[in-house]
mmCIF file with all atom_site columns, C-alpha atoms in Angstrom:
data_model
loop_
_atom_site.group_PDB
_atom_site.id
_atom_site.type_symbol
_atom_site.label_atom_id
_atom_site.label_alt_id
_atom_site.label_comp_id
_atom_site.label_asym_id
_atom_site.label_entity_id
_atom_site.label_seq_id
_atom_site.pdbx_PDB_ins_code
_atom_site.Cartn_x
_atom_site.Cartn_y
_atom_site.Cartn_z
_atom_site.occupancy
_atom_site.B_iso_or_equiv
_atom_site.pdbx_formal_charge
_atom_site.auth_seq_id
_atom_site.auth_comp_id
_atom_site.auth_asym_id
_atom_site.auth_atom_id
_atom_site.pdbx_PDB_model_num
ATOM 1   C CA . MET A 1 1   ? 21.521 -18.780 110.442 1.00 56.00 ? 23  MET A CA 1
ATOM 2   C CA . ASP A 1 2   ? 19.166 -16.156 112.217 1.00 73.00 ? 24  ASP A CA 1
ATOM 3   C CA . LYS A 1 3   ? 22.397 -14.546 113.163 1.00 75.00 ? 25  LYS A CA 1
ATOM 4   C CA . PRO A 1 4   ? 24.592 -12.189 110.807 1.00 69.00 ? 26  PRO A CA 1
ATOM 5   C CA . TRP A 1 5   ? 27.444 -13.090 109.591 1.00 75.00 ? 27  TRP A CA 1
ATOM 6   C CA . LYS A 1 6   ? 31.044 -12.228 111.605 1.00 76.00 ? 28  LYS A CA 1
ATOM 7   C CA . ILE A 1 7   ? 33.656 -12.986 109.748 1.00 78.00 ? 29  ILE A CA 1
ATOM 8   C CA . SER A 1 8   ? 33.817 -11.059 106.912 1.00 75.00 ? 30  SER A CA 1
ATOM 9   C CA . ARG A 1 9   ? 35.310 -12.261 102.877 1.00 78.00 ? 31  ARG A CA 1
ATOM 10  C CA . GLY A 1 10  ? 36.784 -8.104  103.104 1.00 82.00 ? 32  GLY A CA 1
ATOM 11  C CA . PRO A 1 11  ? 35.383 -6.477  99.432  1.00 89.00 ? 33  PRO A CA 1
ATOM 12  C CA . ILE A 1 12  ? 34.230 -8.990  97.613  1.00 91.00 ? 34  ILE A CA 1
ATOM 13  C CA . ALA A 1 13  ? 34.642 -8.512  93.291  1.00 94.00 ? 35  ALA A CA 1
ATOM 14  C CA . ALA A 1 14  ? 32.824 -7.622  90.823  1.00 95.00 ? 36  ALA A CA 1
ATOM 15  C CA . THR A 1 15  ? 32.631 -10.541 88.362  1.00 95.00 ? 37  THR A CA 1
ATOM 16  C CA . GLU A 1 16  ? 32.819 -10.388 84.366  1.00 96.00 ? 38  GLU A CA 1
ATOM 17  C CA . LEU A 1 17  ? 28.817 -11.033 84.141  1.00 95.00 ? 39  LEU A CA 1
ATOM 18  C CA . ASP A 1 18  ? 28.542 -8.081  87.749  1.00 96.00 ? 40  ASP A CA 1
ATOM 19  C CA . VAL A 1 19  ? 30.569 -5.875  85.084  1.00 96.00 ? 41  VAL A CA 1
ATOM 20  C CA . GLU A 1 20  ? 27.980 -7.080  81.966  1.00 96.00 ? 42  GLU A CA 1
ATOM 21  C CA . LYS A 1 21  ? 25.077 -5.938  84.419  1.00 96.00 ? 43  LYS A CA 1
ATOM 22  C CA . ALA A 1 22  ? 26.542 -3.248  85.819  1.00 96.00 ? 44  ALA A CA 1
ATOM 23  C CA . THR A 1 23  ? 27.752 -1.769  82.015  1.00 96.00 ? 45  THR A CA 1
ATOM 24  C CA . ALA A 1 24  ? 23.917 -1.943  80.933  1.00 96.00 ? 46  ALA A CA 1
ATOM 25  C CA . ILE A 1 25  ? 23.189 -0.795  83.584  1.00 96.00 ? 47  ILE A CA 1
ATOM 26  C CA . ASN A 1 26  ? 25.330 2.022   82.653  1.00 96.00 ? 48  ASN A CA 1
ATOM 27  C CA . MET A 1 27  ? 24.049 2.432   79.236  1.00 96.00 ? 49  MET A CA 1
ATOM 28  C CA . LEU A 1 28  ? 20.834 3.094   80.231  1.00 96.00 ? 50  LEU A CA 1
ATOM 29  C CA . LEU A 1 29  ? 22.446 6.696   81.737  1.00 97.00 ? 51  LEU A CA 1
ATOM 30  C CA . ILE A 1 30  ? 23.598 10.098  80.373  1.00 97.00 ? 52  ILE A CA 1
ATOM 31  C CA . ARG A 1 31  ? 27.377 9.710   82.481  1.00 96.00 ? 53  ARG A CA 1
ATOM 32  C CA . SER A 1 32  ? 28.540 6.377   84.442  1.00 96.00 ? 54  SER A CA 1
ATOM 33  C CA . VAL A 1 33  ? 28.072 5.907   88.042  1.00 97.00 ? 55  VAL A CA 1
ATOM 34  C CA . ALA A 1 34  ? 31.308 5.059   90.407  1.00 96.00 ? 56  ALA A CA 1
ATOM 35  C CA . VAL A 1 35  ? 28.841 2.776   92.289  1.00 97.00 ? 57  VAL A CA 1
ATOM 36  C CA . LEU A 1 36  ? 28.490 0.091   89.682  1.00 97.00 ? 58  LEU A CA 1
ATOM 37  C CA . PRO A 1 37  ? 32.592 -1.586  89.263  1.00 97.00 ? 59  PRO A CA 1
ATOM 38  C CA . ALA A 1 38  ? 33.245 -0.935  85.229  1.00 96.00 ? 60  ALA A CA 1
ATOM 39  C CA . LYS A 1 39  ? 36.399 -3.302  84.953  1.00 96.00 ? 61  LYS A CA 1
ATOM 40  C CA . ALA A 1 40  ? 36.234 -7.350  86.958  1.00 95.00 ? 62  ALA A CA 1
ATOM 41  C CA . GLY A 1 41  ? 37.650 -7.085  90.099  1.00 95.00 ? 63  GLY A CA 1
ATOM 42  C CA . ASP A 1 42  ? 36.341 -4.354  91.192  1.00 96.00 ? 64  ASP A CA 1
ATOM 43  C CA . PRO A 1 43  ? 34.326 -4.316  94.617  1.00 96.00 ? 65  PRO A CA 1
ATOM 44  C CA . ILE A 1 44  ? 30.682 -5.099  94.389  1.00 96.00 ? 66  ILE A CA 1
ATOM 45  C CA . LEU A 1 45  ? 29.591 -2.197  96.270  1.00 97.00 ? 67  LEU A CA 1
ATOM 46  C CA . PRO A 1 46  ? 25.568 -2.235  97.547  1.00 97.00 ? 68  PRO A CA 1
ATOM 47  C CA . PHE A 1 47  ? 23.382 0.420   96.621  1.00 96.00 ? 69  PHE A CA 1
ATOM 48  C CA . ALA A 1 48  ? 22.495 3.095   99.032  1.00 95.00 ? 70  ALA A CA 1
ATOM 49  C CA . VAL A 1 49  ? 19.110 3.265   100.320 1.00 94.00 ? 71  VAL A CA 1
ATOM 50  C CA . GLY A 1 50  ? 17.343 5.054   97.543  1.00 93.00 ? 72  GLY A CA 1
ATOM 51  C CA . LEU A 1 51  ? 19.271 5.100   95.219  1.00 93.00 ? 73  LEU A CA 1
ATOM 52  C CA . PHE A 1 52  ? 17.605 4.313   92.564  1.00 93.00 ? 74  PHE A CA 1
ATOM 53  C CA . ASN A 1 53  ? 15.706 7.178   91.947  1.00 94.00 ? 75  ASN A CA 1
ATOM 54  C CA . GLU A 1 54  ? 19.071 9.220   92.389  1.00 95.00 ? 76  GLU A CA 1
ATOM 55  C CA . LEU A 1 55  ? 19.730 7.209   89.169  1.00 95.00 ? 77  LEU A CA 1
ATOM 56  C CA . ARG A 1 56  ? 16.509 8.378   87.038  1.00 95.00 ? 78  ARG A CA 1
ATOM 57  C CA . PRO A 1 57  ? 17.399 12.222  86.301  1.00 96.00 ? 79  PRO A CA 1
ATOM 58  C CA . LEU A 1 58  ? 20.283 10.363  85.024  1.00 97.00 ? 80  LEU A CA 1
ATOM 59  C CA . LEU A 1 59  ? 18.145 8.449   82.667  1.00 96.00 ? 81  LEU A CA 1
ATOM 60  C CA . LYS A 1 60  ? 18.746 8.812   78.401  1.00 96.00 ? 82  LYS A CA 1
ATOM 61  C CA . PRO A 1 61  ? 15.440 10.278  76.967  1.00 94.00 ? 83  PRO A CA 1
ATOM 62  C CA . GLU A 1 62  ? 15.178 7.511   74.562  1.00 94.00 ? 84  GLU A CA 1
ATOM 63  C CA . ALA A 1 63  ? 15.304 4.874   77.815  1.00 93.00 ? 85  ALA A CA 1
ATOM 64  C CA . GLY A 1 64  ? 12.092 3.642   79.601  1.00 92.00 ? 86  GLY A CA 1
ATOM 65  C CA . VAL A 1 65  ? 12.645 3.569   83.341  1.00 94.00 ? 87  VAL A CA 1
ATOM 66  C CA . THR A 1 66  ? 10.955 -0.105  83.289  1.00 94.00 ? 88  THR A CA 1
ATOM 67  C CA . THR A 1 67  ? 14.297 -0.801  81.613  1.00 95.00 ? 89  THR A CA 1
ATOM 68  C CA . LEU A 1 68  ? 16.555 1.044   84.137  1.00 95.00 ? 90  LEU A CA 1
ATOM 69  C CA . ARG A 1 69  ? 14.766 -0.737  86.495  1.00 94.00 ? 91  ARG A CA 1
ATOM 70  C CA . ARG A 1 70  ? 14.782 -4.504  84.944  1.00 95.00 ? 92  ARG A CA 1
ATOM 71  C CA . ALA A 1 71  ? 18.754 -4.040  84.687  1.00 95.00 ? 93  ALA A CA 1
ATOM 72  C CA . THR A 1 72  ? 19.099 -2.556  88.252  1.00 95.00 ? 94  THR A CA 1
ATOM 73  C CA . ALA A 1 73  ? 17.160 -5.434  89.231  1.00 94.00 ? 95  ALA A CA 1
ATOM 74  C CA . ALA A 1 74  ? 19.610 -7.432  87.277  1.00 94.00 ? 96  ALA A CA 1
ATOM 75  C CA . TYR A 1 75  ? 22.118 -6.933  88.839  1.00 96.00 ? 97  TYR A CA 1
ATOM 76  C CA . VAL A 1 76  ? 21.145 -6.530  92.780  1.00 94.00 ? 98  VAL A CA 1
ATOM 77  C CA . HIS A 1 77  ? 19.356 -9.315  92.655  1.00 93.00 ? 99  HIS A CA 1
ATOM 78  C CA . CYS A 1 78  ? 22.243 -12.231 92.127  1.00 91.00 ? 100 CYS A CA 1
ATOM 79  C CA . ARG A 1 79  ? 25.044 -14.070 94.363  1.00 92.00 ? 101 ARG A CA 1
ATOM 80  C CA . ARG A 1 80  ? 27.632 -11.897 94.355  1.00 94.00 ? 102 ARG A CA 1
ATOM 81  C CA . TYR A 1 81  ? 25.215 -8.610  94.941  1.00 94.00 ? 103 TYR A CA 1
ATOM 82  C CA . TYR A 1 82  ? 24.414 -9.942  98.247  1.00 94.00 ? 104 TYR A CA 1
ATOM 83  C CA . PHE A 1 83  ? 27.128 -12.105 99.446  1.00 93.00 ? 105 PHE A CA 1
ATOM 84  C CA . ALA A 1 84  ? 28.920 -8.405  99.694  1.00 94.00 ? 106 ALA A CA 1
ATOM 85  C CA . SER A 1 85  ? 25.644 -6.955  101.705 1.00 94.00 ? 107 SER A CA 1
ATOM 86  C CA . ALA A 1 86  ? 25.909 -9.870  104.045 1.00 93.00 ? 108 ALA A CA 1
ATOM 87  C CA . GLN A 1 87  ? 29.575 -8.661  105.048 1.00 93.00 ? 109 GLN A CA 1
ATOM 88  C CA . PRO A 1 88  ? 29.512 -7.850  108.338 1.00 93.00 ? 110 PRO A CA 1
ATOM 89  C CA . ASP A 1 89  ? 31.842 -4.789  107.148 1.00 91.00 ? 111 ASP A CA 1
ATOM 90  C CA . SER A 1 90  ? 29.623 -4.113  104.482 1.00 94.00 ? 112 SER A CA 1
ATOM 91  C CA . MET A 1 91  ? 28.592 0.123   103.234 1.00 96.00 ? 113 MET A CA 1
ATOM 92  C CA . ARG A 1 92  ? 25.820 1.369   101.648 1.00 96.00 ? 114 ARG A CA 1
ATOM 93  C CA . HIS A 1 93  ? 27.340 3.868   98.723  1.00 97.00 ? 115 HIS A CA 1
ATOM 94  C CA . GLY A 1 94  ? 25.701 6.551   96.985  1.00 96.00 ? 116 GLY A CA 1
ATOM 95  C CA . LEU A 1 95  ? 25.848 7.379   93.285  1.00 96.00 ? 117 LEU A CA 1
ATOM 96  C CA . GLU A 1 96  ? 30.099 8.166   93.284  1.00 96.00 ? 118 GLU A CA 1
ATOM 97  C CA . GLY A 1 97  ? 30.372 5.553   95.380  1.00 95.00 ? 119 GLY A CA 1
ATOM 98  C CA . GLU A 1 98  ? 31.698 6.626   98.361  1.00 97.00 ? 120 GLU A CA 1
ATOM 99  C CA . PRO A 1 99  ? 30.006 5.357   101.371 1.00 97.00 ? 121 PRO A CA 1
ATOM 100 C CA . VAL A 1 100 ? 26.993 6.470   103.097 1.00 97.00 ? 122 VAL A CA 1
ATOM 101 C CA . GLU A 1 101 ? 25.410 4.323   106.126 1.00 96.00 ? 123 GLU A CA 1
ATOM 102 C CA . PRO A 1 102 ? 26.364 0.657   106.768 1.00 95.00 ? 124 PRO A CA 1
ATOM 103 C CA . MET A 1 103 ? 24.114 -2.244  105.951 1.00 93.00 ? 125 MET A CA 1
ATOM 104 C CA . THR A 1 104 ? 21.760 -3.043  109.030 1.00 94.00 ? 126 THR A CA 1
ATOM 105 C CA . PRO A 1 105 ? 22.098 -5.566  110.480 1.00 91.00 ? 127 PRO A CA 1
ATOM 106 C CA . GLU A 1 106 ? 18.874 -6.701  109.627 1.00 93.00 ? 128 GLU A CA 1
ATOM 107 C CA . ASP A 1 107 ? 19.817 -6.432  105.963 1.00 92.00 ? 129 ASP A CA 1
ATOM 108 C CA . ARG A 1 108 ? 22.614 -8.226  106.031 1.00 91.00 ? 130 ARG A CA 1
ATOM 109 C CA . LEU A 1 109 ? 19.819 -11.265 107.228 1.00 90.00 ? 131 LEU A CA 1
ATOM 110 C CA . VAL A 1 110 ? 18.364 -11.111 104.800 1.00 92.00 ? 132 VAL A CA 1
ATOM 111 C CA . ALA A 1 111 ? 21.542 -10.948 101.960 1.00 91.00 ? 133 ALA A CA 1
ATOM 112 C CA . GLN A 1 112 ? 22.820 -13.762 103.539 1.00 90.00 ? 134 GLN A CA 1
ATOM 113 C CA . LYS A 1 113 ? 19.728 -15.859 103.341 1.00 91.00 ? 135 LYS A CA 1
ATOM 114 C CA . ARG A 1 114 ? 19.150 -14.949 99.802  1.00 90.00 ? 136 ARG A CA 1
ATOM 115 C CA . PHE A 1 115 ? 23.080 -15.658 98.727  1.00 89.00 ? 137 PHE A CA 1
ATOM 116 C CA . LEU A 1 116 ? 22.564 -18.784 100.444 1.00 86.00 ? 138 LEU A CA 1
ATOM 117 C CA . SER A 1 117 ? 19.431 -20.054 99.048  1.00 88.00 ? 139 SER A CA 1
ATOM 118 C CA . LEU A 1 118 ? 20.637 -18.648 95.183  1.00 85.00 ? 140 LEU A CA 1
ATOM 119 C CA . LYS A 1 119 ? 24.306 -20.900 95.912  1.00 82.00 ? 141 LYS A CA 1
ATOM 120 C CA . GLN A 1 120 ? 21.958 -23.649 96.728  1.00 83.00 ? 142 GLN A CA 1
ATOM 121 C CA . SER A 1 121 ? 19.814 -23.477 93.910  1.00 78.00 ? 143 SER A CA 1
ATOM 122 C CA . THR A 1 122 ? 22.787 -22.211 92.103  1.00 67.00 ? 144 THR A CA 1
ATOM 123 C CA . GLY A 1 123 ? 24.213 -26.150 93.101  1.00 60.00 ? 145 GLY A CA 1
ATOM 124 C CA . LYS A 1 124 ? 21.720 -27.688 92.415  1.00 52.00 ? 146 LYS A CA 1
ATOM 125 C CA . ALA A 1 125 ? 21.424 -26.620 88.326  1.00 46.00 ? 147 ALA A CA 1
ATOM 126 C CA . GLU A 1 126 ? 24.977 -27.406 87.841  1.00 43.00 ? 148 GLU A CA 1
ATOM 127 C CA . ALA A 1 127 ? 25.238 -31.118 89.865  1.00 43.00 ? 149 ALA A CA 1
ATOM 128 C CA . PRO A 1 128 ? 25.702 -33.462 87.180  1.00 46.00 ? 150 PRO A CA 1
ATOM 129 C CA . VAL A 1 129 ? 22.411 -35.739 86.381  1.00 43.00 ? 151 VAL A CA 1
ATOM 130 C CA . PRO A 1 130 ? 22.983 -39.611 85.968  1.00 49.00 ? 152 PRO A CA 1
ATOM 131 C CA . VAL A 1 131 ? 22.116 -41.233 83.236  1.00 45.00 ? 153 VAL A CA 1
ATOM 132 C CA . PRO A 1 132 ? 21.309 -44.664 84.093  1.00 48.00 ? 154 PRO A CA 1
ATOM 133 C CA . PRO A 1 133 ? 23.099 -47.653 83.177  1.00 50.00 ? 155 PRO A CA 1
ATOM 134 C CA . PRO A 1 134 ? 21.229 -49.658 79.519  1.00 51.00 ? 156 PRO A CA 1
ATOM 135 C CA . LEU A 1 135 ? 18.954 -52.563 81.231  1.00 61.00 ? 157 LEU A CA 1
ATOM 136 C CA . LEU A 1 136 ? 20.322 -54.522 77.319  1.00 62.00 ? 158 LEU A CA 1
ATOM 137 C CA . SER A 1 137 ? 23.832 -55.556 76.927  1.00 68.00 ? 159 SER A CA 1
ATOM 138 C CA . LYS A 1 138 ? 25.708 -53.786 73.947  1.00 68.00 ? 160 LYS A CA 1
ATOM 139 C CA . SER A 1 139 ? 23.961 -56.638 72.125  1.00 74.00 ? 161 SER A CA 1
ATOM 140 C CA . GLU A 1 140 ? 21.462 -56.935 72.124  1.00 73.00 ? 162 GLU A CA 1
ATOM 141 C CA . GLN A 1 141 ? 21.103 -53.134 71.888  1.00 70.00 ? 163 GLN A CA 1
ATOM 142 C CA . ILE A 1 142 ? 22.402 -53.890 68.423  1.00 73.00 ? 164 ILE A CA 1
ATOM 143 C CA . ARG A 1 143 ? 19.890 -56.604 67.450  1.00 73.00 ? 165 ARG A CA 1
ATOM 144 C CA . ALA A 1 144 ? 17.484 -54.139 68.859  1.00 70.00 ? 166 ALA A CA 1
ATOM 145 C CA . ALA A 1 145 ? 18.738 -51.665 66.745  1.00 72.00 ? 167 ALA A CA 1
ATOM 146 C CA . LEU A 1 146 ? 18.459 -53.673 63.382  1.00 78.00 ? 168 LEU A CA 1
ATOM 147 C CA . LEU A 1 147 ? 14.918 -55.678 64.133  1.00 75.00 ? 169 LEU A CA 1
ATOM 148 C CA . GLY A 1 148 ? 13.795 -51.907 64.379  1.00 69.00 ? 170 GLY A CA 1
ATOM 149 C CA . LYS A 1 149 ? 15.608 -50.861 61.151  1.00 59.00 ? 171 LYS A CA 1
ATOM 150 C CA . LYS A 1 150 ? 14.419 -53.796 59.171  1.00 56.00 ? 172 LYS A CA 1
ATOM 151 C CA . GLY A 1 151 ? 10.523 -53.700 60.621  1.00 51.00 ? 173 GLY A CA 1
ATOM 152 C CA . ALA A 1 152 ? 10.810 -49.962 59.614  1.00 49.00 ? 174 ALA A CA 1
ATOM 153 C CA . SER A 1 153 ? 11.530 -50.790 56.039  1.00 48.00 ? 175 SER A CA 1
ATOM 154 C CA . ALA A 1 154 ? 9.171  -53.533 55.880  1.00 48.00 ? 176 ALA A CA 1
ATOM 155 C CA . ARG A 1 155 ? 6.417  -51.431 57.181  1.00 47.00 ? 177 ARG A CA 1
ATOM 156 C CA . ALA A 1 156 ? 7.070  -48.668 54.613  1.00 49.00 ? 178 ALA A CA 1
ATOM 157 C CA . GLY A 1 157 ? 6.897  -51.159 51.516  1.00 50.00 ? 179 GLY A CA 1
#
């Protein structure tokens, strides 16, 4: 995994969760920015280097910079953002959604590794945990439950 991917999956579409994260960022700003998806299915556009510094002047007076930083981090550190950034034809985009420069092979490789890491950890979290079979037979479980209730009522009295 020391080489960036060579086959593009095309534009990576935003999910409802991606749109919620983007909306959270836009709600902190005096105007929406086009680099963020507005609806599910819109492409996820990797940010230009230094884009956060362009977002700060758009911050509403009542919103804090730390809140904007956290909302932006939640958006850019998600699996689909990394997947979009790792594509061979991925471009960095400015505030209005215009491409400004190609992602460097180094940045694409970092995004690829983070995507695969998140995908692997998410897969582990979603895997069902096997429930071990009971060691007692059904009749033994019933007997134990009944004896436990009798023992509890005898101790209460």
